[in-house]
mmCIF file of C-alpha atoms in Angstrom:
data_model
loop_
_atom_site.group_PDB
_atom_site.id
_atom_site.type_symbol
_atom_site.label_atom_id
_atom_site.label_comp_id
_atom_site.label_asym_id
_atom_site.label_seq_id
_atom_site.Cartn_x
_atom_site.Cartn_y
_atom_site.Cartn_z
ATOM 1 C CA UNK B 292 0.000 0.000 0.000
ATOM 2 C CA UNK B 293 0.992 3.422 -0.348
ATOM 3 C CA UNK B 294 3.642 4.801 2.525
ATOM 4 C CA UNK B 295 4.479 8.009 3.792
ATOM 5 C CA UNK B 296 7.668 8.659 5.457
ATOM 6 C CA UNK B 297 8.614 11.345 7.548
ATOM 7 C CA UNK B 298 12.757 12.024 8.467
ATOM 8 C CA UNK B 299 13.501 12.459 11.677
ATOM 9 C CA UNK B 300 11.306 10.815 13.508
ATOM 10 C CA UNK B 301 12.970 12.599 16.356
ATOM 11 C CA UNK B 302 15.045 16.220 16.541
ATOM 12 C CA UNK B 303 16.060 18.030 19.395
ATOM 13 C CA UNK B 304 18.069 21.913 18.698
ATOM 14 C CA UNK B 305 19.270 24.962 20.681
ATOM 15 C CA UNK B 306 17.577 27.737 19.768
ATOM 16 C CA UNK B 307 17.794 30.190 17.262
ATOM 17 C CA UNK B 308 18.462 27.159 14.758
ATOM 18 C CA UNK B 309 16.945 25.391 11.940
ATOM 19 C CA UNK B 310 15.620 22.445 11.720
ATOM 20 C CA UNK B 311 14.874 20.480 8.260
ATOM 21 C CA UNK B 312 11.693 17.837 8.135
ATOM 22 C CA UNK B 313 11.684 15.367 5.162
ATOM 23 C CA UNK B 314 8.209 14.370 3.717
ATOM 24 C CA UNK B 315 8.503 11.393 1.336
ATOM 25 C CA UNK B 316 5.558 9.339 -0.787
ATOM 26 C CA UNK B 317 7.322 6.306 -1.253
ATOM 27 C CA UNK B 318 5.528 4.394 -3.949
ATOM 28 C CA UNK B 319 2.683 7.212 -5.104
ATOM 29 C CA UNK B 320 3.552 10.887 -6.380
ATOM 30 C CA UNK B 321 2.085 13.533 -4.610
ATOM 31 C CA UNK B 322 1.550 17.112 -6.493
ATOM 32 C CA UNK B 323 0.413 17.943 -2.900
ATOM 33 C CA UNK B 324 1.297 17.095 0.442
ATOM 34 C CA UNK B 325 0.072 18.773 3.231
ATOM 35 C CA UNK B 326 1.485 19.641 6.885
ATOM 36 C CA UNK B 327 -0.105 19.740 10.260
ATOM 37 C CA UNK B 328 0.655 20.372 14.139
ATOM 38 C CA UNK B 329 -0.141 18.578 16.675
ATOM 39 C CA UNK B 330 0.363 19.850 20.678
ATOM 40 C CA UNK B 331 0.249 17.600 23.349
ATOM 41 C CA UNK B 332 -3.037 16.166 24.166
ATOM 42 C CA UNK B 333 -4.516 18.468 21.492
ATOM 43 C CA UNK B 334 -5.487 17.776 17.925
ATOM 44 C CA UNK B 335 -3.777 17.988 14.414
ATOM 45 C CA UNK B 336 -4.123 21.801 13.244
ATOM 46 C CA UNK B 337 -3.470 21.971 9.289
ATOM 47 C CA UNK B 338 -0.301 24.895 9.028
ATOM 48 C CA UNK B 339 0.082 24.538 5.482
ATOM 49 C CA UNK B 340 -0.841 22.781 1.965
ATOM 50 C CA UNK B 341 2.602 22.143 -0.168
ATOM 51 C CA UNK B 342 2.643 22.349 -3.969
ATOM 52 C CA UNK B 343 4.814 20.636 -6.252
ATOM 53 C CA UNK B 344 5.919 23.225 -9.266
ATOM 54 C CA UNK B 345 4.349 25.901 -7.211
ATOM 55 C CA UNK B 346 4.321 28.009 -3.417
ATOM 56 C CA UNK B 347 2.826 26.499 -0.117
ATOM 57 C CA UNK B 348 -0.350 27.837 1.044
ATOM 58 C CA UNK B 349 -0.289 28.830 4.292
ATOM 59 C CA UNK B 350 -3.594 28.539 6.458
ATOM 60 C CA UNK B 351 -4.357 31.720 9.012
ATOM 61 C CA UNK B 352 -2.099 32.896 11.896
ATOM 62 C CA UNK B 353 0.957 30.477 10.326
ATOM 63 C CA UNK B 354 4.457 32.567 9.549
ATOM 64 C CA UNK B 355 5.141 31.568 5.851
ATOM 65 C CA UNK B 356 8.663 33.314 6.781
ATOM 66 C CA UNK B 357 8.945 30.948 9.739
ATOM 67 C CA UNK B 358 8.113 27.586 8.684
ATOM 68 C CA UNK B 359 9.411 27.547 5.243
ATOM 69 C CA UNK B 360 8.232 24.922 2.544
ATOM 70 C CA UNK B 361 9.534 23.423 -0.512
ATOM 71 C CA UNK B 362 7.640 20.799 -2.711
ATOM 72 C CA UNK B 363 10.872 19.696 -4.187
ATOM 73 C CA UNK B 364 9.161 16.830 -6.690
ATOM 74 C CA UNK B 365 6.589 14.752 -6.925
ATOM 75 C CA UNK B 366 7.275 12.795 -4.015
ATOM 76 C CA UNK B 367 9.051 14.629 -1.503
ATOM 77 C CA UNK B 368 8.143 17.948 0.366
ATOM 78 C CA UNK B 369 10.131 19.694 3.174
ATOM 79 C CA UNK B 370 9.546 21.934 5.931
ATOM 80 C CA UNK B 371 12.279 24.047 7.444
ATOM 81 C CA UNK B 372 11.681 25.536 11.232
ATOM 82 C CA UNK B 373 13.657 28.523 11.157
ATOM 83 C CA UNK B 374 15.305 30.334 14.045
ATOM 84 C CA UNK B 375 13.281 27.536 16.025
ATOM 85 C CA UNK B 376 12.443 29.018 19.669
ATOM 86 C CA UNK B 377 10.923 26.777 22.156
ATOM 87 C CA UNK B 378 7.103 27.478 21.622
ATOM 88 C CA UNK B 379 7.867 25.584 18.308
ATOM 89 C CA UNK B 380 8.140 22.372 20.145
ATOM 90 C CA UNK B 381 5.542 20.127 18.626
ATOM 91 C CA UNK B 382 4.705 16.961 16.739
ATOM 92 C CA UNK B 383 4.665 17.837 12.694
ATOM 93 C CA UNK B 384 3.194 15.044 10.506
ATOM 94 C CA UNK B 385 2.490 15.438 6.517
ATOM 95 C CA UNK B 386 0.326 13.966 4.556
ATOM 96 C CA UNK B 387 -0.240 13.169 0.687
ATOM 97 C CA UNK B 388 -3.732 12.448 -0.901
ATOM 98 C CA UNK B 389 -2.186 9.319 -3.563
ATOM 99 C CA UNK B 390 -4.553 10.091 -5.846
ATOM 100 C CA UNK B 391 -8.353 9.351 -7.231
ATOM 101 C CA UNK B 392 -9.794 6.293 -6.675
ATOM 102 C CA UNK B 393 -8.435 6.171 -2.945
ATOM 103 C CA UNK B 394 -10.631 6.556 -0.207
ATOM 104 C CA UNK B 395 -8.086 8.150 2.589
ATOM 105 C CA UNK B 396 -4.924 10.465 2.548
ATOM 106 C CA UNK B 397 -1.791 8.836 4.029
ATOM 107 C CA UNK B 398 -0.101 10.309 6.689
ATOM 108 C CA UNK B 399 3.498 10.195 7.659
ATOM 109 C CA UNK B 400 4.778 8.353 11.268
ATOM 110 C CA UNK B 401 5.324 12.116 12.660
ATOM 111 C CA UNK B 402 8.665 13.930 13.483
ATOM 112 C CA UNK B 403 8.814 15.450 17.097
ATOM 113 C CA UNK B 404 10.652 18.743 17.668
ATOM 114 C CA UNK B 405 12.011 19.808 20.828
ATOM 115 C CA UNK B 406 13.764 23.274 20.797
ATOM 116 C CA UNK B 407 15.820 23.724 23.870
ATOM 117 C CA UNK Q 203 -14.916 27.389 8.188
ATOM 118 C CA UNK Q 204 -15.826 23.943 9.536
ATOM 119 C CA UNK Q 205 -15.196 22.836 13.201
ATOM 120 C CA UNK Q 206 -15.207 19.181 14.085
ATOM 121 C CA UNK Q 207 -16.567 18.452 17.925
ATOM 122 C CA UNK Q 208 -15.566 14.922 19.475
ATOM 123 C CA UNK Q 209 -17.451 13.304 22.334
ATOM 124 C CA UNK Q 210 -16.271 12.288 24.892
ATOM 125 C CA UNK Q 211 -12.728 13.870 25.584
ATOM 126 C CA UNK Q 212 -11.931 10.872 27.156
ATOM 127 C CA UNK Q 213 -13.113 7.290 27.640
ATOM 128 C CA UNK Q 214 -11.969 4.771 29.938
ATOM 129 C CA UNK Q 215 -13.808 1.102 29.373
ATOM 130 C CA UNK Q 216 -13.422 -2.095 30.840
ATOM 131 C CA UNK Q 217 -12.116 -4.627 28.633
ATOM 132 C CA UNK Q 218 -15.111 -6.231 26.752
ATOM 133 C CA UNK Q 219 -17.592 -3.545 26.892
ATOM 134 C CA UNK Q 220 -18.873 -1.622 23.887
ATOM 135 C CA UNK Q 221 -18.492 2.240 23.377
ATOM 136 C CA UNK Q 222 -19.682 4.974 21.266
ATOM 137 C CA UNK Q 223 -17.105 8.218 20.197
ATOM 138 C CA UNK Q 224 -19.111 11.034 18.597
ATOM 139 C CA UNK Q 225 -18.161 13.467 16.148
ATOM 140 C CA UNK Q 226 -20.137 16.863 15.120
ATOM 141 C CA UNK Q 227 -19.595 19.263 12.786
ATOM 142 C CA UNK Q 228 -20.730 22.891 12.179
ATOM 143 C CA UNK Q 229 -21.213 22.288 8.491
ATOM 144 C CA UNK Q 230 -22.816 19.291 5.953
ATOM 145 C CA UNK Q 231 -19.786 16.538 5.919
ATOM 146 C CA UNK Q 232 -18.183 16.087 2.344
ATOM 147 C CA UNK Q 233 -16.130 13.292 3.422
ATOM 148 C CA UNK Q 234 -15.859 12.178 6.704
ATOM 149 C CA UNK Q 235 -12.719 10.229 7.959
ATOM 150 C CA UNK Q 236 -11.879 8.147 11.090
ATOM 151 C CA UNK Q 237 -8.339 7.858 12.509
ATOM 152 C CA UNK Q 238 -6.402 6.002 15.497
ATOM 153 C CA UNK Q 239 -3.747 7.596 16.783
ATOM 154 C CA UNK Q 240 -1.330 6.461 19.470
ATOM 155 C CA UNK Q 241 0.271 9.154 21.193
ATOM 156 C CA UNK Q 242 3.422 10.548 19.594
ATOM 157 C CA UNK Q 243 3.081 8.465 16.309
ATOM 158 C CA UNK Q 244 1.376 9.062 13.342
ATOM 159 C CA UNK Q 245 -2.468 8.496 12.229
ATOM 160 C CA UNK Q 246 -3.981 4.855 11.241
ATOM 161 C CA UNK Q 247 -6.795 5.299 8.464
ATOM 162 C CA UNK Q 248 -9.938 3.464 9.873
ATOM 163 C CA UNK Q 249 -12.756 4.165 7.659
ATOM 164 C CA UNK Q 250 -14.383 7.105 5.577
ATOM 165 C CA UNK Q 251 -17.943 7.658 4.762
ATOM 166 C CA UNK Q 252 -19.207 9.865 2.190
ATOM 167 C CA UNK Q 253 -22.942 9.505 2.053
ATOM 168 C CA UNK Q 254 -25.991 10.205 4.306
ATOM 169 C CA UNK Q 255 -27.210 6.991 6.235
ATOM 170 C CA UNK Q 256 -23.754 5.168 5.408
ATOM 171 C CA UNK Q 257 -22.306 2.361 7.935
ATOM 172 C CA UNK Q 258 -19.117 0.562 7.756
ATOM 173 C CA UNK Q 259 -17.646 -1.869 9.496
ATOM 174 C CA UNK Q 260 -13.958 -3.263 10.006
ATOM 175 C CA UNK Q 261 -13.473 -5.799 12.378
ATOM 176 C CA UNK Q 262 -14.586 -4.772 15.692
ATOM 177 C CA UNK Q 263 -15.374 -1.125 14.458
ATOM 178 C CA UNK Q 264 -18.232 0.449 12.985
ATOM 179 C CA UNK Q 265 -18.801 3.814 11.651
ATOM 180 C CA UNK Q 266 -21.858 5.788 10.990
ATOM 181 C CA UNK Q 267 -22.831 9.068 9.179
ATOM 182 C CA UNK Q 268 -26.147 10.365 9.817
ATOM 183 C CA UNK Q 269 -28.729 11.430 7.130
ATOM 184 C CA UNK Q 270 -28.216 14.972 7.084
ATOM 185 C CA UNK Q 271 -24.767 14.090 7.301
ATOM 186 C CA UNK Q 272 -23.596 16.249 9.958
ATOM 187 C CA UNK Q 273 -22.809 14.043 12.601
ATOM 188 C CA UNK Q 274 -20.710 10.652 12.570
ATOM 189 C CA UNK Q 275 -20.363 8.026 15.364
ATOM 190 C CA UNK Q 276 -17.488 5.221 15.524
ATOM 191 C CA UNK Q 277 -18.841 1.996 17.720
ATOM 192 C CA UNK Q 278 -16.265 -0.587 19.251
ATOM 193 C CA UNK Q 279 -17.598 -3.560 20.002
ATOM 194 C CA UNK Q 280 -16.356 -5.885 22.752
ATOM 195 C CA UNK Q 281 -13.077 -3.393 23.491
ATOM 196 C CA UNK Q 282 -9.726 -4.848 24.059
ATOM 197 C CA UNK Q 283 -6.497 -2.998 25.011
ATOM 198 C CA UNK Q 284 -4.995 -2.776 21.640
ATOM 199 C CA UNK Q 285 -8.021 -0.729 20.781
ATOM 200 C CA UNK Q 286 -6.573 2.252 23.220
ATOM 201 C CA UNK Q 287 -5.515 5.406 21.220
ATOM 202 C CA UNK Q 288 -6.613 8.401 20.636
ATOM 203 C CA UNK Q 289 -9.414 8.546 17.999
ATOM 204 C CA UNK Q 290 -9.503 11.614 15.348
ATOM 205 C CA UNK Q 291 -12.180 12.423 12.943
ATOM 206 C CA UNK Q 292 -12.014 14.708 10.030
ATOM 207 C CA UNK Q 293 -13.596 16.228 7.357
ATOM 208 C CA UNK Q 294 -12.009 17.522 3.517
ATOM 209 C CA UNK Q 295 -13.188 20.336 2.253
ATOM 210 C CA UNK Q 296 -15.329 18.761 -0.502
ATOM 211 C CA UNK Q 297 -12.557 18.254 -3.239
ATOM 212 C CA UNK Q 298 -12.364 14.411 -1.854
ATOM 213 C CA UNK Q 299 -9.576 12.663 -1.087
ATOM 214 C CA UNK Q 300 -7.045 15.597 -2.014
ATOM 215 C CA UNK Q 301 -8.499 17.874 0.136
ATOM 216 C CA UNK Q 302 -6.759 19.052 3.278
ATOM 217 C CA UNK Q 303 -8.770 17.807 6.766
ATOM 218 C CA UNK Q 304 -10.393 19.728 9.411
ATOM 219 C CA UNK Q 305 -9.679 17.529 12.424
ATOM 220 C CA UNK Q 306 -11.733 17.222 15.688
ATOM 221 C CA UNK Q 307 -10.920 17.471 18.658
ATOM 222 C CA UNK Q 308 -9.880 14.092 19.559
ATOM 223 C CA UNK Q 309 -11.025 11.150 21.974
ATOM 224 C CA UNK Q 310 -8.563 9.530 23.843
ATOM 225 C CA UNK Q 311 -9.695 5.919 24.942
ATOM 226 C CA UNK Q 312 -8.098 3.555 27.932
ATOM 227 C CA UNK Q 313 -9.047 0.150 27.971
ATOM 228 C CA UNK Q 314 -8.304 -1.214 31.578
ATOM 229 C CA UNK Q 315 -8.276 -5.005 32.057
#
């Protein structure tokens, strides 16, 4: 079936760095992926809908300048934390829609960020 | 825009009873979707439902959407500890399956022995 991954699963920075989250389709391609937020105990919150061949579209109240997004090809989309502070400490997980026909989206295992 | 509301919060069963998560939303459901979710890990795809009055069942779990699709209930039957999770439902935006989600606001079920 088709697979998501996510790299790292895990990533733990000082602040004032960036950090680099891999989104990968593994056996689909994806013209769009899209990338949510998840607090503890709280639910997924959609930041951000990446385009292949195009730019991300950024839902209310998300810094485009801050969480930066590049649908490199078809199957792989990235999202850069920049100058991460500790507030961005969260659980990010994509997803990728593989396509008609398919009755779910597919989401990736998750990456957690801790910002010291 | 479209809010999802879950209910309960939270759930604790005994092992072997039944239980009922609810999920409302402010606007007509498109496409409804049920995930499991174990804390710190990503989402399982359960089931989706699309049309007033549908029901599906996998296994032990069974999914409803209501007639005016507006409101969707997932059912566990005879609950065992590998059911315990946190349950997510969500709705796309009416473009189907490459829509983005709206997600509610979670139910997070304990099954004690």
């Amino acid at each position: 079936g088709a697979v998501v991954s996510q790299h790292p699963s895990r990533v733990i920075c000082k602040s004032g760095t960036s950090v680099k989250i891999e989104c990968r389709s593994l056996d689909f391609q994806a013209t769009t992926m899209f990338w949510y937020r998840q607090f503890p105990k709280k639910s997924l919150m959609l930041m951000a809908t990446s385009n292949e061949g195009s730019k991300a579209t950024y839902e209310q109240g998300v810094e485009k300048d801050k969480f930066l997004i590049n649908h490199a090809s078809l199957t792989l989309s990235t999202l850069t934390v920049t100058s991460a502070h500790p507030e961005d400490s969260s659980f990010y997980i994509c997803s990728a829609p593989p396509g008609r026909g398919r009755d779910t989206q597919y989401f990736g295992p998750g990456t957690r960020l801790t910002v010291l | 825009s479209q809010e999802l509301e879950q209910s309960p919060q939270s759930l604790i069963v005994q092992e072997g009873k039944n239980l009922t998560i609810n999920c409302t939303s402010s606007k007509t459901l498109y496409g409804l979707y049920w995930y499991k979710q174990k804390y710190g890990e990503g989402l399982i795809f359960l089931m989706m439902l699309q049309k007033g009055g549908e029901e599906k069942s996998h296994e032990k779990i069974t999914a409803k959407l209501d007639e005016k699709k507006q409101q969707s209930s997932l059912h566990i039957t005879a609950s065992q500890p590998s059911h315990a999770g946190i349950y997510l439902c969500g709705a796309d935006g009416g473009a189907g399956t490459a829509s983005k989600l709206t997600f509610g606001t979670g139910t997070r079920l304990q099954v004690t022995l």
